[in-house]
């Protein structure tokens, strides 16, 4: 069997063109291409690896979103809190919550991400005495 480097379709041995997409199939067998150093990973395999990576990323908790939300909150609290006082801190909190809710990929975890971001921001504020 010969596999198409473009779409991954199985073709009969000796086929010159892919029966699915029409791509010219290499005439060298896989073993001789590997031995000569002319072996390249197919684009189909790379796309499958990217899809598996993005699926695995979607399964876990979104620590990156929570951290970015905490950073937004701390930075805005410092800036707006110094200028507008308590109302600036409330505005910073609202902007941070809206940011986290809009950027979370899994909406079922949004509330938990907001809570983690608030805890991170409170910890950073206490640690650096902001």
Short mmCIF file of C-alpha atoms in Angstrom, two decimals:
data_model
loop_
_atom_site.label_atom_id
_atom_site.label_comp_id
_atom_site.label_asym_id
_atom_site.label_seq_id
_atom_site.Cartn_x
_atom_site.Cartn_y
_atom_site.Cartn_z
CA UNK A 1 0.00 0.00 0.00
CA UNK A 2 1.12 3.52 -0.80
CA UNK A 3 -0.16 6.40 1.34
CA UNK A 4 -0.74 9.84 -0.11
CA UNK A 5 1.53 12.48 1.52
CA UNK A 6 -1.18 15.10 1.10
CA UNK A 7 -4.42 13.50 2.30
CA UNK A 8 -3.32 10.15 3.77
CA UNK A 9 -5.48 8.03 1.46
CA UNK A 10 -4.34 4.43 0.87
CA UNK A 11 -3.59 3.70 -2.76
CA UNK A 12 -2.56 0.56 -4.59
CA UNK A 13 1.12 -0.24 -4.96
CA UNK A 14 2.46 1.27 -8.16
CA UNK A 15 -0.14 4.07 -8.36
CA UNK A 16 1.25 7.32 -9.67
CA UNK A 17 -1.57 9.58 -8.47
CA UNK A 18 -3.74 9.57 -5.35
CA UNK A 19 -7.24 8.29 -6.05
CA UNK A 20 -8.71 10.79 -3.54
CA UNK A 21 -6.98 14.11 -4.22
CA UNK A 22 -4.90 13.49 -7.36
CA UNK A 23 -1.53 14.31 -5.79
CA UNK A 24 1.49 12.78 -7.52
CA UNK A 25 2.70 9.89 -5.38
CA UNK A 26 6.42 9.43 -4.96
CA UNK A 27 7.75 6.47 -6.85
CA UNK A 28 10.33 5.49 -4.24
CA UNK A 29 9.10 3.11 -1.55
CA UNK A 30 9.04 4.38 2.02
CA UNK A 31 11.99 2.27 3.14
CA UNK A 32 14.33 3.59 0.45
CA UNK A 33 13.24 7.19 1.14
CA UNK A 34 13.97 6.71 4.84
CA UNK A 35 17.38 5.16 4.19
CA UNK A 36 18.39 7.94 1.78
CA UNK A 37 17.37 10.68 4.20
CA UNK A 38 14.62 11.91 1.87
CA UNK A 39 11.93 10.95 4.37
CA UNK A 40 9.54 13.72 5.37
CA UNK A 41 6.70 13.56 7.81
CA UNK A 42 3.38 13.81 6.03
CA UNK A 43 1.17 16.85 6.51
CA UNK A 44 -1.71 14.60 7.51
CA UNK A 45 0.26 13.19 10.44
CA UNK A 46 1.24 16.70 11.56
CA UNK A 47 -2.38 17.88 11.41
CA UNK A 48 -3.48 14.89 13.49
CA UNK A 49 -0.81 15.68 16.08
CA UNK A 50 -1.92 19.33 16.23
CA UNK A 51 -5.54 18.27 16.67
CA UNK A 52 -4.62 15.85 19.47
CA UNK A 53 -2.61 18.60 21.19
CA UNK A 54 -5.43 21.12 20.95
CA UNK A 55 -7.96 18.53 22.20
CA UNK A 56 -5.72 17.71 25.17
CA UNK A 57 -5.38 21.40 25.91
CA UNK A 58 -9.15 21.83 26.02
CA UNK A 59 -9.58 19.07 28.59
CA UNK A 60 -7.62 20.62 31.47
CA UNK A 61 -8.23 23.63 33.67
CA UNK A 62 -7.48 26.94 31.98
CA UNK A 63 -4.70 28.21 34.22
CA UNK A 64 -3.49 30.60 31.55
CA UNK A 65 -6.84 32.39 31.39
CA UNK A 66 -7.03 32.61 35.18
CA UNK A 67 -3.50 34.02 35.37
CA UNK A 68 -4.16 36.60 32.66
CA UNK A 69 -7.38 37.61 34.41
CA UNK A 70 -5.50 38.05 37.69
CA UNK A 71 -2.83 40.16 35.99
CA UNK A 72 -5.46 42.36 34.36
CA UNK A 73 -7.15 42.81 37.73
CA UNK A 74 -3.97 43.69 39.62
CA UNK A 75 -2.69 46.11 36.97
CA UNK A 76 -6.04 47.87 36.59
CA UNK A 77 -6.55 48.03 40.36
CA UNK A 78 -3.20 49.73 40.77
CA UNK A 79 -3.88 52.24 37.99
CA UNK A 80 -7.61 52.89 38.42
CA UNK A 81 -7.54 52.48 42.20
CA UNK A 82 -4.97 55.25 42.56
CA UNK A 83 -6.88 57.57 40.25
CA UNK A 84 -10.53 56.89 41.19
CA UNK A 85 -10.24 55.17 44.58
CA UNK A 86 -12.88 52.57 45.46
CA UNK A 87 -14.86 53.06 42.23
CA UNK A 88 -11.70 52.40 40.22
CA UNK A 89 -11.19 49.12 42.07
CA UNK A 90 -14.79 48.11 41.31
CA UNK A 91 -14.31 49.01 37.63
CA UNK A 92 -11.09 46.96 37.53
CA UNK A 93 -12.90 44.00 39.05
CA UNK A 94 -15.70 44.20 36.48
CA UNK A 95 -13.26 44.46 33.56
CA UNK A 96 -11.30 41.46 34.83
CA UNK A 97 -14.43 39.33 35.27
CA UNK A 98 -15.68 40.26 31.79
CA UNK A 99 -12.26 39.41 30.33
CA UNK A 100 -12.16 35.99 31.99
CA UNK A 101 -15.74 35.15 31.01
CA UNK A 102 -15.19 36.12 27.39
CA UNK A 103 -11.83 34.40 26.94
CA UNK A 104 -12.53 31.05 28.63
CA UNK A 105 -12.77 28.21 26.12
CA UNK A 106 -14.97 25.98 28.26
CA UNK A 107 -17.92 27.99 29.47
CA UNK A 108 -18.79 25.37 32.09
CA UNK A 109 -15.61 26.29 34.00
CA UNK A 110 -16.03 30.07 33.76
CA UNK A 111 -17.14 30.62 37.35
CA UNK A 112 -14.27 28.52 38.70
CA UNK A 113 -11.78 30.41 36.51
CA UNK A 114 -13.11 33.75 37.80
CA UNK A 115 -12.74 32.58 41.41
CA UNK A 116 -9.19 31.34 40.82
CA UNK A 117 -8.30 34.64 39.12
CA UNK A 118 -9.65 36.59 42.10
CA UNK A 119 -7.66 34.45 44.54
CA UNK A 120 -4.51 34.88 42.44
CA UNK A 121 -5.01 38.64 42.30
CA UNK A 122 -5.61 38.84 46.07
CA UNK A 123 -2.49 36.76 46.70
CA UNK A 124 -0.36 38.93 44.41
CA UNK A 125 -1.73 42.09 46.03
CA UNK A 126 -0.97 40.81 49.52
CA UNK A 127 2.45 39.53 48.52
CA UNK A 128 3.57 42.79 46.94
CA UNK A 129 1.59 45.06 49.33
CA UNK A 130 -0.34 46.74 46.56
#
